[in-house]
PDB file of C-alpha atoms and ligand atoms in Angstrom:
ATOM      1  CA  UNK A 245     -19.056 -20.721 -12.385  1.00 34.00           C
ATOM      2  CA  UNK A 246     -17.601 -17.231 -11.976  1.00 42.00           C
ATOM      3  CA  UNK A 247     -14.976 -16.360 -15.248  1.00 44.00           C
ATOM      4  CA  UNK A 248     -11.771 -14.852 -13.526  1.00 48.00           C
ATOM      5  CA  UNK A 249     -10.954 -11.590 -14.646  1.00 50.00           C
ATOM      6  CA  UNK A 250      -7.324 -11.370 -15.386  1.00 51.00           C
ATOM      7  CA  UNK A 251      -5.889 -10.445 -11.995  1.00 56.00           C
ATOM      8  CA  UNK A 252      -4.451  -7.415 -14.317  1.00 67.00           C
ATOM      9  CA  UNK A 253      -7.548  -5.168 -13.292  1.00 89.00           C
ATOM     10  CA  UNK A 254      -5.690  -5.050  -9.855  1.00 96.00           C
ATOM     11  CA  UNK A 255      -2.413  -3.160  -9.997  1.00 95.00           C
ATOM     12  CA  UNK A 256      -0.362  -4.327  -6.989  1.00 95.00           C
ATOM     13  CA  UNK A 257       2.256  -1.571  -5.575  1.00 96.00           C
ATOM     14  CA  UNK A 258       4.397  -1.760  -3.025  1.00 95.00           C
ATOM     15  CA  UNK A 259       5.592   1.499  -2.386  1.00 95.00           C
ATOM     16  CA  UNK A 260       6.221   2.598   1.775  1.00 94.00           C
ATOM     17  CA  UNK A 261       5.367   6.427   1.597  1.00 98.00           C
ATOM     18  CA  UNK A 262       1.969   8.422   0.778  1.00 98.00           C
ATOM     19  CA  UNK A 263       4.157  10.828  -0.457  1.00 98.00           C
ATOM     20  CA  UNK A 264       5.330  10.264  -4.657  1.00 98.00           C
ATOM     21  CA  UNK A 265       8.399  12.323  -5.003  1.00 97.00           C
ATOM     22  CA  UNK A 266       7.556  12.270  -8.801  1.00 97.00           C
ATOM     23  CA  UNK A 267       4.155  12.469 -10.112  1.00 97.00           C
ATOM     24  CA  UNK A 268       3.131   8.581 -11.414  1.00 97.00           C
ATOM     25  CA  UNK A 269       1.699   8.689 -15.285  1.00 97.00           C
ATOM     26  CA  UNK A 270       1.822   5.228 -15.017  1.00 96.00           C
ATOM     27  CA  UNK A 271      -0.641   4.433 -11.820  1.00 97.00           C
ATOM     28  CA  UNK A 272      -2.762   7.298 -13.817  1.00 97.00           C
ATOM     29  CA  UNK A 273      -3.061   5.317 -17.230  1.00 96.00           C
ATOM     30  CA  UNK A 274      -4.074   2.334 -14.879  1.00 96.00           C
ATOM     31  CA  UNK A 275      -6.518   3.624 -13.098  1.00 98.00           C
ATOM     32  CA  UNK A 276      -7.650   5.708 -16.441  1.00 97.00           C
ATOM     33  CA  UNK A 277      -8.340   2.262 -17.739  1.00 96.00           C
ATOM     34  CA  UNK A 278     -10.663   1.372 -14.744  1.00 97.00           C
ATOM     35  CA  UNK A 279      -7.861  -0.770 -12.704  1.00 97.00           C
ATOM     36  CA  UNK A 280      -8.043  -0.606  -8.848  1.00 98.00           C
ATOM     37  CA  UNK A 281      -4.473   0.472  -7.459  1.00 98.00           C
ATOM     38  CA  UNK A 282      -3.725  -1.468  -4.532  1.00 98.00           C
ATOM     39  CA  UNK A 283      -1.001  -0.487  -1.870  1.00 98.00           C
ATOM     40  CA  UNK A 284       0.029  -3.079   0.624  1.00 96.00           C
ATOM     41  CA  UNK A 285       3.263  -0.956   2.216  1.00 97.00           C
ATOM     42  CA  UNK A 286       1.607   2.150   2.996  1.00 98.00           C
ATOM     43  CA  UNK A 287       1.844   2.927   6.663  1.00 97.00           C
ATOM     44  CA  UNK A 288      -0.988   4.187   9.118  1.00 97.00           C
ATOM     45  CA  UNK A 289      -0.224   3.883  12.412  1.00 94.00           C
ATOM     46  CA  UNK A 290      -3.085   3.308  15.385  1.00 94.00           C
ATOM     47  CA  UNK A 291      -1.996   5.468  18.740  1.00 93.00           C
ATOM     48  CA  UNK A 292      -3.262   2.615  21.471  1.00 93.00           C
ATOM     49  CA  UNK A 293      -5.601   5.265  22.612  1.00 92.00           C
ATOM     50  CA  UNK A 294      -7.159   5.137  19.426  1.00 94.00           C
ATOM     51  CA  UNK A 295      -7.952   0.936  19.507  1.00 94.00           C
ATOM     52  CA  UNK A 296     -11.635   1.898  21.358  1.00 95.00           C
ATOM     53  CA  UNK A 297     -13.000   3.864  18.614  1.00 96.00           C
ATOM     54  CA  UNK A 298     -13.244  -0.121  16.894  1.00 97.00           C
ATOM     55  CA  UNK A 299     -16.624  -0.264  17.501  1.00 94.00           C
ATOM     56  CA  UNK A 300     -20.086   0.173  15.638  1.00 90.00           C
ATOM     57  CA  UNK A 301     -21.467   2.076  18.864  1.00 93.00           C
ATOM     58  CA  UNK A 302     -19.866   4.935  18.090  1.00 95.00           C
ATOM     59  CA  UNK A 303     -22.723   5.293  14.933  1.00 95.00           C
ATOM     60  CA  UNK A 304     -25.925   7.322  15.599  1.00 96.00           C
ATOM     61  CA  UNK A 305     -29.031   5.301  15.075  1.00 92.00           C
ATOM     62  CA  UNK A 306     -30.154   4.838  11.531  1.00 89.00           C
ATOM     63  CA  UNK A 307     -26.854   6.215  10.211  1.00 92.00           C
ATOM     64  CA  UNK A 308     -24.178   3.633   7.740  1.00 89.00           C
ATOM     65  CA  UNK A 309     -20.920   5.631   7.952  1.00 94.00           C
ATOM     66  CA  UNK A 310     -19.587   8.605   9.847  1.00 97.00           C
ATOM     67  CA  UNK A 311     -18.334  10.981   7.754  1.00 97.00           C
ATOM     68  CA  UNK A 312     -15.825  14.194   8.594  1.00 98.00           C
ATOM     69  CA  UNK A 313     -16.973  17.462   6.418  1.00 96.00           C
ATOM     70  CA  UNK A 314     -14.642  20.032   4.555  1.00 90.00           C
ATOM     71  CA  UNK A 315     -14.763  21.907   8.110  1.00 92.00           C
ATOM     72  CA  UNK A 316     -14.272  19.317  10.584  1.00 93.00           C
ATOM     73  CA  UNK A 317     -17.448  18.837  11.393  1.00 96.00           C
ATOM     74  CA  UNK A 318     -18.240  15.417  12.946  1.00 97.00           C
ATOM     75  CA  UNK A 319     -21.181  13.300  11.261  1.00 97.00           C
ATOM     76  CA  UNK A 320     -23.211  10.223  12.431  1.00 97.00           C
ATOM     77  CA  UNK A 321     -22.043   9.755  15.747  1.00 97.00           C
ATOM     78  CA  UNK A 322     -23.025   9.144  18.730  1.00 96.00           C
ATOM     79  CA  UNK A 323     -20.769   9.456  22.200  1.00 95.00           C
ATOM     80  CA  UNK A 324     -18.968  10.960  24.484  1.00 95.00           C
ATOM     81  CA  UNK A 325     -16.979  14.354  23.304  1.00 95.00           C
ATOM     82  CA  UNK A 326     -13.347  12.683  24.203  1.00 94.00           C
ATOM     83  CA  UNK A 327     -14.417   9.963  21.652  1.00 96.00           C
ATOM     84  CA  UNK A 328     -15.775  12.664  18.850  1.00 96.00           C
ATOM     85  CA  UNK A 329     -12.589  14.365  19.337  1.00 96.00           C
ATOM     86  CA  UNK A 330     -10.500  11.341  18.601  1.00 96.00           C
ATOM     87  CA  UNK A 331     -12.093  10.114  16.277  1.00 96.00           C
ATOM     88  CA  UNK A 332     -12.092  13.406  14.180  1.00 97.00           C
ATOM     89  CA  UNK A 333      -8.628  13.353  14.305  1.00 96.00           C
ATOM     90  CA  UNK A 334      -8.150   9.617  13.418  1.00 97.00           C
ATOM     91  CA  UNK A 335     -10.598  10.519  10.041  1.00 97.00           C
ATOM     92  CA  UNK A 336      -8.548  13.853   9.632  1.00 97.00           C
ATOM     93  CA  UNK A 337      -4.861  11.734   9.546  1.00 97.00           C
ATOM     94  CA  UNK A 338      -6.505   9.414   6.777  1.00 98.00           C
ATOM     95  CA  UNK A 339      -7.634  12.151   4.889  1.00 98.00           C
ATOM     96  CA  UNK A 340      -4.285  14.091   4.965  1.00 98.00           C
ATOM     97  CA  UNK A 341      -2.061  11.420   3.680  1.00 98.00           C
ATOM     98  CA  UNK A 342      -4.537  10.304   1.157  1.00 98.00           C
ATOM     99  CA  UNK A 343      -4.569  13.997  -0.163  1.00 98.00           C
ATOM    100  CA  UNK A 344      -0.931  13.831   0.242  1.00 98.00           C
ATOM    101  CA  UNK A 345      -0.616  10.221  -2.369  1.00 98.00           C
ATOM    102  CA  UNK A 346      -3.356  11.564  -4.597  1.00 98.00           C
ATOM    103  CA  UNK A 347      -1.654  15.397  -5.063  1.00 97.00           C
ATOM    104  CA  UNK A 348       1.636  13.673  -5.382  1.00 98.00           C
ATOM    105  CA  UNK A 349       0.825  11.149  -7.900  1.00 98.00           C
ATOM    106  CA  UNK A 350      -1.777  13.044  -9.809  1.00 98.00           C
ATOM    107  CA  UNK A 351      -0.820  16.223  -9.866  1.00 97.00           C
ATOM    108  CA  UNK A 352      -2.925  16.945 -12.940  1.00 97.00           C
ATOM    109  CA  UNK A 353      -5.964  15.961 -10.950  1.00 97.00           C
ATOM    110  CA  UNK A 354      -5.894  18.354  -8.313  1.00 94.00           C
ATOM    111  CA  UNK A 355      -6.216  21.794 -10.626  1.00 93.00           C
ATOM    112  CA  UNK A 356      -9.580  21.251 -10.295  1.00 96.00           C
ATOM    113  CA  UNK A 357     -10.305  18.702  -7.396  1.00 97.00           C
ATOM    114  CA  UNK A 358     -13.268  18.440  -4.954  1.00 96.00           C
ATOM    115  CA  UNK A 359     -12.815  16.826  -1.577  1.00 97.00           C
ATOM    116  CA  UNK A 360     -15.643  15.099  -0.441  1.00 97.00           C
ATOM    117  CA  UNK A 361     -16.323  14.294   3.384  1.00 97.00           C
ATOM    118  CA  UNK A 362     -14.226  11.689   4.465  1.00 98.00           C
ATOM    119  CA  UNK A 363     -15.844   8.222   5.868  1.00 97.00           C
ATOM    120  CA  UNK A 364     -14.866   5.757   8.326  1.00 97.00           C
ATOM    121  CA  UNK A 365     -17.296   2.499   8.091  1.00 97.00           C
ATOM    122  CA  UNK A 366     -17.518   0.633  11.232  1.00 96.00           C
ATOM    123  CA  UNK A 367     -20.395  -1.516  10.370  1.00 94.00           C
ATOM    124  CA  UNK A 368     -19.831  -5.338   9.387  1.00 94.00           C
ATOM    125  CA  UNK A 369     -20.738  -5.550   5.691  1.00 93.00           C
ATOM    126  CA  UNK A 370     -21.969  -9.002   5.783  1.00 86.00           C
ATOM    127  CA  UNK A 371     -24.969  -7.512   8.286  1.00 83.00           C
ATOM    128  CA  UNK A 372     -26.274  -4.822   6.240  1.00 75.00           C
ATOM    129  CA  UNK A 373     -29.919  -5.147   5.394  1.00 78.00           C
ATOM    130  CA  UNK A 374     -30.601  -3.242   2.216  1.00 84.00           C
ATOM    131  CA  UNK A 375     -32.887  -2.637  -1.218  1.00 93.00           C
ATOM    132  CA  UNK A 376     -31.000  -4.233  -3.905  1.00 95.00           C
ATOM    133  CA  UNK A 377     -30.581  -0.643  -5.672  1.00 94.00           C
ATOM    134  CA  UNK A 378     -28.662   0.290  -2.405  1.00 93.00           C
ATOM    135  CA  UNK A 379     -26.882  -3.283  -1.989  1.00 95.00           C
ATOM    136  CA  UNK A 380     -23.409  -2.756  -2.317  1.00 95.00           C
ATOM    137  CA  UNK A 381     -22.825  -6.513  -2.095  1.00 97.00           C
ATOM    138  CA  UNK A 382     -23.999  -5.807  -5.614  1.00 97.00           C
ATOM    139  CA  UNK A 383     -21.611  -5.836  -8.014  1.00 98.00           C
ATOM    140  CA  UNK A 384     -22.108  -1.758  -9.498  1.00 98.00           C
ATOM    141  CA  UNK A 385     -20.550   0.940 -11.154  1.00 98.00           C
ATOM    142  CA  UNK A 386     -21.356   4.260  -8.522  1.00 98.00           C
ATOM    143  CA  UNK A 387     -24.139   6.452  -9.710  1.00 98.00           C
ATOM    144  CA  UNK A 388     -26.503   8.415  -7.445  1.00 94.00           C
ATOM    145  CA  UNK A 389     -30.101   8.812  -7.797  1.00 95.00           C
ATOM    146  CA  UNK A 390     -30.057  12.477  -6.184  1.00 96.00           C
ATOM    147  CA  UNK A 391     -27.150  13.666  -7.169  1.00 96.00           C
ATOM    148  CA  UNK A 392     -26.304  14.340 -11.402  1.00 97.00           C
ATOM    149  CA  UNK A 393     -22.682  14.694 -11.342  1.00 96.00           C
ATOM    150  CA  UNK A 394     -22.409  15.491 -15.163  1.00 98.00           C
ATOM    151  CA  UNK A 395     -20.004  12.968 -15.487  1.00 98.00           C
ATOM    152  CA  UNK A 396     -17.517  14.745 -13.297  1.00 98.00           C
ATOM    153  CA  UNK A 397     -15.460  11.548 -11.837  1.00 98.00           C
ATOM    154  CA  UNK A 398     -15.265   9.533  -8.703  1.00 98.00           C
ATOM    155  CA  UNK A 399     -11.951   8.493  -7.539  1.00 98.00           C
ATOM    156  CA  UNK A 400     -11.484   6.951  -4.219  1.00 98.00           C
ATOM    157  CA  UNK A 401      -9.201   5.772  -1.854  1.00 98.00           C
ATOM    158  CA  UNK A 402      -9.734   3.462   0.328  1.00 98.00           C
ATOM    159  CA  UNK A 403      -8.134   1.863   3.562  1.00 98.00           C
ATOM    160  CA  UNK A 404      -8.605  -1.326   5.335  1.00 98.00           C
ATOM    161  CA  UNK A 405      -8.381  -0.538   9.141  1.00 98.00           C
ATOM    162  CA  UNK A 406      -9.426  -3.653  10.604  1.00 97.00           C
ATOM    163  CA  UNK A 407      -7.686  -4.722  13.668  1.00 95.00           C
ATOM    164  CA  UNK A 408      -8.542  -8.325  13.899  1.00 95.00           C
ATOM    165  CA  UNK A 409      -6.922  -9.572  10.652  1.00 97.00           C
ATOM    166  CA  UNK A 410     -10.185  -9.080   8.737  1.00 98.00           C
ATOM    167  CA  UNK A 411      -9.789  -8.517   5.046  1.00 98.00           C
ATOM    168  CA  UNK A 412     -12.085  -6.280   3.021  1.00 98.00           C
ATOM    169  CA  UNK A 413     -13.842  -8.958   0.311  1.00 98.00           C
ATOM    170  CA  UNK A 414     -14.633  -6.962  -2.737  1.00 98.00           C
ATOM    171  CA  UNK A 415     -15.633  -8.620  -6.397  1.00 97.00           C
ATOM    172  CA  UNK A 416     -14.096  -6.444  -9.361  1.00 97.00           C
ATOM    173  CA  UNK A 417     -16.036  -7.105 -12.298  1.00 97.00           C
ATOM    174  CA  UNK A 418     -15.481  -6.590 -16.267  1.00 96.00           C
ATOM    175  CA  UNK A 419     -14.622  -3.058 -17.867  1.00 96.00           C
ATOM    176  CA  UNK A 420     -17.206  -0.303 -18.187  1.00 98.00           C
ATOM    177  CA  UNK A 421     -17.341  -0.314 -21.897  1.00 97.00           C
ATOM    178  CA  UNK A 422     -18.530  -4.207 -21.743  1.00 97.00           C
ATOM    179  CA  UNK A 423     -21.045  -3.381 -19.240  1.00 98.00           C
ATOM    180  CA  UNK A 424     -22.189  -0.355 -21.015  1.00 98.00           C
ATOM    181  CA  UNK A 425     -22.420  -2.089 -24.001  1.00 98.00           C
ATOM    182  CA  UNK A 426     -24.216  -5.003 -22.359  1.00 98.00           C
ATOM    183  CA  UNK A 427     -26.963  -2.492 -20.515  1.00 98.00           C
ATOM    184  CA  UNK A 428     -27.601   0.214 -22.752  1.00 98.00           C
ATOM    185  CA  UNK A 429     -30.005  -0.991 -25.254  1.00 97.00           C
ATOM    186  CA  UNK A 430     -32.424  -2.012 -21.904  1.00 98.00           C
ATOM    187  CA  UNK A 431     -32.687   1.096 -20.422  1.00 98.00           C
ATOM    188  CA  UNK A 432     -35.848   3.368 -21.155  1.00 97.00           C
ATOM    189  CA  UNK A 433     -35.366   6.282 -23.326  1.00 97.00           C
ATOM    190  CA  UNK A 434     -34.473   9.489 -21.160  1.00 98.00           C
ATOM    191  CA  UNK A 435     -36.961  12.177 -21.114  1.00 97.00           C
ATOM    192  CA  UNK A 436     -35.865  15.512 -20.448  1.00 97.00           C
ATOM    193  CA  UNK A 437     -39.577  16.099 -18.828  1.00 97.00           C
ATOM    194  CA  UNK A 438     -39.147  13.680 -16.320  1.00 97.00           C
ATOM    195  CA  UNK A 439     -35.789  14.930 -14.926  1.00 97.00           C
ATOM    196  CA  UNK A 440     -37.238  18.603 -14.726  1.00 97.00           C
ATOM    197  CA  UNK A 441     -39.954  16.787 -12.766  1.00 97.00           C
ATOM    198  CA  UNK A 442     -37.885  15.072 -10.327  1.00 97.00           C
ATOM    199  CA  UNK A 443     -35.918  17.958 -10.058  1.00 96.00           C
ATOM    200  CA  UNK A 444     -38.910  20.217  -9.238  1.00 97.00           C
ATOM    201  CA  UNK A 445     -40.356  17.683  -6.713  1.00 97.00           C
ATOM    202  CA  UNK A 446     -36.657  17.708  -5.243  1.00 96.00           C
ATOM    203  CA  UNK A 447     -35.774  13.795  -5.959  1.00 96.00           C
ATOM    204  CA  UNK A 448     -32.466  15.238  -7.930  1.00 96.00           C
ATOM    205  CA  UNK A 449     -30.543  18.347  -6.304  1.00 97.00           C
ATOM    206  CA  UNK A 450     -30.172  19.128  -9.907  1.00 97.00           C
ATOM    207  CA  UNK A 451     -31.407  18.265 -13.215  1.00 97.00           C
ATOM    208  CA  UNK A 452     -30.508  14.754 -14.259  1.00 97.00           C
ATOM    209  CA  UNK A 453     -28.781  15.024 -17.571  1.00 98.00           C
ATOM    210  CA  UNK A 454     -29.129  12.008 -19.907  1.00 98.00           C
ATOM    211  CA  UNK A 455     -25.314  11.238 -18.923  1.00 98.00           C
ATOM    212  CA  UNK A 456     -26.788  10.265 -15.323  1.00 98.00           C
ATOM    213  CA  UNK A 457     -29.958   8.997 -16.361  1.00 98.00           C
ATOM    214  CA  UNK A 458     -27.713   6.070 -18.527  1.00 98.00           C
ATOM    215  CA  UNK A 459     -25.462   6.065 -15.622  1.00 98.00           C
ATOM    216  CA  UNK A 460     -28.301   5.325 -12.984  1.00 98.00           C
ATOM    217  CA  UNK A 461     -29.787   2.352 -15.806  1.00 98.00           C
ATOM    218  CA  UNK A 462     -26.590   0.875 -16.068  1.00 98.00           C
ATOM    219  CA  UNK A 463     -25.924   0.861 -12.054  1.00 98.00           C
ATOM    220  CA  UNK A 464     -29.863  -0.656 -11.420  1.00 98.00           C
ATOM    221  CA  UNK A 465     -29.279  -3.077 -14.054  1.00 98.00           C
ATOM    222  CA  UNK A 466     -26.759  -4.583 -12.855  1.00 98.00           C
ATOM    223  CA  UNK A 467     -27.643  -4.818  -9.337  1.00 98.00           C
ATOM    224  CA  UNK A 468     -31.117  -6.023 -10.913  1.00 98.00           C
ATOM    225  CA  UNK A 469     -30.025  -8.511 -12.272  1.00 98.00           C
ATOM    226  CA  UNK A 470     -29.375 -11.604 -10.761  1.00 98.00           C
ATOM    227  CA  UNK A 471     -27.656 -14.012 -13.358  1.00 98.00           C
ATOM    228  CA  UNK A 472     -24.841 -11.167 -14.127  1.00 98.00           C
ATOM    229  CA  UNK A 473     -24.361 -10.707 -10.773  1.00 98.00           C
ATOM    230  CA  UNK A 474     -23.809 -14.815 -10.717  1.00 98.00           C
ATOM    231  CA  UNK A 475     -21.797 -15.343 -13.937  1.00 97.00           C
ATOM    232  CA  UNK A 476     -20.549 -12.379 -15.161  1.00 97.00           C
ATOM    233  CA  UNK A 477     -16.658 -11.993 -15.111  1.00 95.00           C
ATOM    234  CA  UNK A 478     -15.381 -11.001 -12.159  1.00 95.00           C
ATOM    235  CA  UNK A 479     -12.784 -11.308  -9.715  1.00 94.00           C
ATOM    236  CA  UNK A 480     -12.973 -11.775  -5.730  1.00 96.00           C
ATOM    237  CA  UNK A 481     -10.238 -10.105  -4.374  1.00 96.00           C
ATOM    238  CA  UNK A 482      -9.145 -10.021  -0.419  1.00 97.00           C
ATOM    239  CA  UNK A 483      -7.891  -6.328   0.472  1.00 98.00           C
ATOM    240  CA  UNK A 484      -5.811  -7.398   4.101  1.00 98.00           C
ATOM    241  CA  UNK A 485      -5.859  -4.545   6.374  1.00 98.00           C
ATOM    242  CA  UNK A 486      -3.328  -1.691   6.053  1.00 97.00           C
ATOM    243  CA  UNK A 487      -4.263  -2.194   2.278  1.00 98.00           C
ATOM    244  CA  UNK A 488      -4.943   1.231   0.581  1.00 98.00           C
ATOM    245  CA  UNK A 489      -6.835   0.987  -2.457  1.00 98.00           C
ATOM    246  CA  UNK A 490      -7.275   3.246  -5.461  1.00 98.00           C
ATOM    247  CA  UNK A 491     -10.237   2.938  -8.490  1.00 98.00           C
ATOM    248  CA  UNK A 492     -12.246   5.529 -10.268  1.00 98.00           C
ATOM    249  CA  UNK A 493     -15.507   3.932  -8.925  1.00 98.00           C
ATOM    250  CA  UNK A 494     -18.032   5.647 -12.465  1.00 98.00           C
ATOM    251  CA  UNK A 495     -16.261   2.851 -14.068  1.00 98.00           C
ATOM    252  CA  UNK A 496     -14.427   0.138 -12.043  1.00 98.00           C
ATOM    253  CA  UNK A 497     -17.532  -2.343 -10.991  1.00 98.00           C
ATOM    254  CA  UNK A 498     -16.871  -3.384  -7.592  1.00 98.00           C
ATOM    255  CA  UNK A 499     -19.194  -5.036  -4.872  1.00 98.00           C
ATOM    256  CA  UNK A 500     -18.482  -5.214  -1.237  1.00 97.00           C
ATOM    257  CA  UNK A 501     -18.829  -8.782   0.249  1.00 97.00           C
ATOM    258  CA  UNK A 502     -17.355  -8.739   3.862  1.00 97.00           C
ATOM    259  CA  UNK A 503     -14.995  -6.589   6.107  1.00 98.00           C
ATOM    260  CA  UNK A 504     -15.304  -4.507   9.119  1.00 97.00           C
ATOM    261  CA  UNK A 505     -13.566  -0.835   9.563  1.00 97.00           C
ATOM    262  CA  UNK A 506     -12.594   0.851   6.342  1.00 98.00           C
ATOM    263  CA  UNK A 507     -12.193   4.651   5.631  1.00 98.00           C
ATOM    264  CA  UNK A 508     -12.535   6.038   2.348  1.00 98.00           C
ATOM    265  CA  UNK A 509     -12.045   9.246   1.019  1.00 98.00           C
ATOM    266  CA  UNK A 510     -14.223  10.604  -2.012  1.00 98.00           C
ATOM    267  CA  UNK A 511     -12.587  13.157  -5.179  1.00 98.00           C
ATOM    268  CA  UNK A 512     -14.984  14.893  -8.010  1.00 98.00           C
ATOM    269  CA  UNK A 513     -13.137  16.072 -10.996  1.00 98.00           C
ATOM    270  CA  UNK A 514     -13.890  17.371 -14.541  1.00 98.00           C
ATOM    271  CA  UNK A 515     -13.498  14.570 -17.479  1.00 98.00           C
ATOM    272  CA  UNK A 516     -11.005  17.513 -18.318  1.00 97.00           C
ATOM    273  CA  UNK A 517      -8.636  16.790 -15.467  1.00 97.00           C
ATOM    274  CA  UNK A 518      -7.876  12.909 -16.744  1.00 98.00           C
ATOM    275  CA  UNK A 519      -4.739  12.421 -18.726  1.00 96.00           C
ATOM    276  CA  UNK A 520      -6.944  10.166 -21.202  1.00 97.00           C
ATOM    277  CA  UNK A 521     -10.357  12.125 -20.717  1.00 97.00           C
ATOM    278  CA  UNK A 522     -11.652   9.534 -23.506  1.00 97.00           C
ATOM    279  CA  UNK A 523     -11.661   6.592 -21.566  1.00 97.00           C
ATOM    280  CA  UNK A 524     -14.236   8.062 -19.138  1.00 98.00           C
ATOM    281  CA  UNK A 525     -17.776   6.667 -18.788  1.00 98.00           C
ATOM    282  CA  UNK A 526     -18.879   9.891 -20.316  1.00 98.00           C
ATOM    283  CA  UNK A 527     -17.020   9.727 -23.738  1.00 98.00           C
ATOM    284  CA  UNK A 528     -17.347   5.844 -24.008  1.00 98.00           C
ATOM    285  CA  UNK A 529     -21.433   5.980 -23.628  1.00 98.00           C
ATOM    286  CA  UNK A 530     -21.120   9.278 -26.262  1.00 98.00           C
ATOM    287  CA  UNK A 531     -19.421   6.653 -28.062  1.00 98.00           C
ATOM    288  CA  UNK A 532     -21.362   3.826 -27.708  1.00 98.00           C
ATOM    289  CA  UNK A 533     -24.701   6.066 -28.029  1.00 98.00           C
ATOM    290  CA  UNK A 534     -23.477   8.809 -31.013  1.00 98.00           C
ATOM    291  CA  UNK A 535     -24.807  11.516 -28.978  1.00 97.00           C
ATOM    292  CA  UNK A 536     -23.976  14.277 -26.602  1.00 98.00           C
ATOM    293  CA  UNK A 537     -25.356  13.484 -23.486  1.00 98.00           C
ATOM    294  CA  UNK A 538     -24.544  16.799 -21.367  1.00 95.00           C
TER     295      UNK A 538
HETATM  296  C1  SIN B 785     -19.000   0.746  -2.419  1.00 56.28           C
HETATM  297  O1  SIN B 785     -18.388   1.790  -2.700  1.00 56.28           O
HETATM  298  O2  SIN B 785     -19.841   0.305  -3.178  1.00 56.28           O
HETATM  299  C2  SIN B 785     -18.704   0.014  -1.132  1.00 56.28           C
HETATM  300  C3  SIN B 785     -17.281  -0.091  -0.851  1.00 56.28           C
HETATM  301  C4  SIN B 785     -17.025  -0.784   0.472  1.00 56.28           C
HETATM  302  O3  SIN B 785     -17.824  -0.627   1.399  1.00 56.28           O
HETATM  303  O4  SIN B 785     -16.003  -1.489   0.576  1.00 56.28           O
HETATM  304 FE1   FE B 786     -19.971   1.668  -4.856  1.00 56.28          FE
END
């Protein structure tokens, strides 16, 4: 039997615009402590013209998402031009009020903000076929094996878009300093040697610092590993669409079980940019560990 989180780890809000006339401390200090935010009054209208671009078709071969780059450039699909065009702008409206909640509400965030391309996911998650490292039916905290991020931060918002009433099924599982805790003394000593390697032979795009290296344990681990998957505590938690959701996805363990249609925009910033920069993955595993580890 699963043990239920306390719902607490999901922060229900009901506010109507995108736009936070006041910047919000307090959806900060939740989200600082690895809660997901979750708006269910946030509006995002779908033009009727736009109703045809439901459909996995619209995905080049071999590609999972389609994602809109910094300049508007298209990615992952396949189709006619009329379709490309809307569906750019579709991606491009998500993106512009998400920017618009997450300058508004975090204003401290966006001195030093990265936008990442934005991604619209029109693939079934109950029908992906995948390793278990790449599983994201997994329950996981998000760490990349090519990309060291230095413990910069993930935050992302997502949206359910789903127009046939389909929820987005996620699990939410305990806090990062519980699964660090429970993961770190099983994963293999870093070697500086190694990373150099794999970032000479071009596995990393940069040298894995021992920050990632812990990160990338802790996120195999836990996909690896079948009873915590099972019985560790966690919550299942139905995101309805027009749900916008909010977590800081270094830290928040979350697994995707079902859903259809979702978009999701990606932010990178410093440890420096968080009102409590010492609840971040990096300082709790220099915590847990004694050590710098960038
Ligand atoms: C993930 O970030 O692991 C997947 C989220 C989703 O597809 O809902
Ligand atoms: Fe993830």
């Amino acid at each position: 039997m699963n043990q239920e989180l306390n719902s607490s780890f999901v922060k229900r809000i009901s506010d109507t615009s995108w736009h936070q006339p006041a910047p919000r401390l307090d959806w900060a200090q939740s989200l600082e402590a690895g809660e997901v935010l979750h708006f269910n009054g946030l509006p995002f209208a779908i033009a009727q013209s736009e109703e045809r671009l439901f459909t996995d078709n619209l995905l080049a071969p071999k590609s999972r998402n389609l994602s809109l780059d910094s300049r508007g450039v298209l990615k992952g699909f396949q189709g006619p031009e009329d379709l490309k065009v809307d569906l750019s702008s579709f991606i491009l409206r998500f993106r512009g009020l998400a920017n618009d909640l997450v300058n508004s509400a975090f204003p401290r965030y966006c001195e030093e903000i990265r936008i990442a391309p934005t991604s619209f996911r029109p693939k079934e998650v109950e029908s992906r076929k995948q390793s278990v490292r790449a599983d994201d039916r997994r329950l996981h905290v998000d760490a990349f094996p090519s990309r060291p991020n230095y413990g910069e931060r993930i935050l992302r918002v997502f949206l359910n878009i789903n127009p046939n009433g389909k929820p987005r099924v996620w699990r939410i599982g305990e806090p990062f300093e519980d699964i660090a805790n429970r993961f770190i003394p099983g994963i293999k000593k870093y070697s500086y040697w190694k990373a150099k390697a794999l970032n000479t032979i071009q596995v990393t795009k940069s040298l894995r610092s021992e920050y990632d290296h812990l990160m990338l344990g802790i996120h195999d681990a836990m996909k690896q590993n079948d009873a915590y998957q099972k019985s560790s505590p966690q919550l299942t938690y139905e995101f309805a669409p027009h749900s916008v959701w909010l977590c800081f996805s270094d830290q928040t363990a979350h697994a995707a079980m079902s859903g259809q249609f979702m978009m999701e925009q990606t932010y990178h910033l410093p440890v420096s940019s968080l009102y409590n920069p010492s609840s971040s993955p990096l300082a709790v595993l220099e915590r847990l560990t004694h050590k710098e580890l960038i």
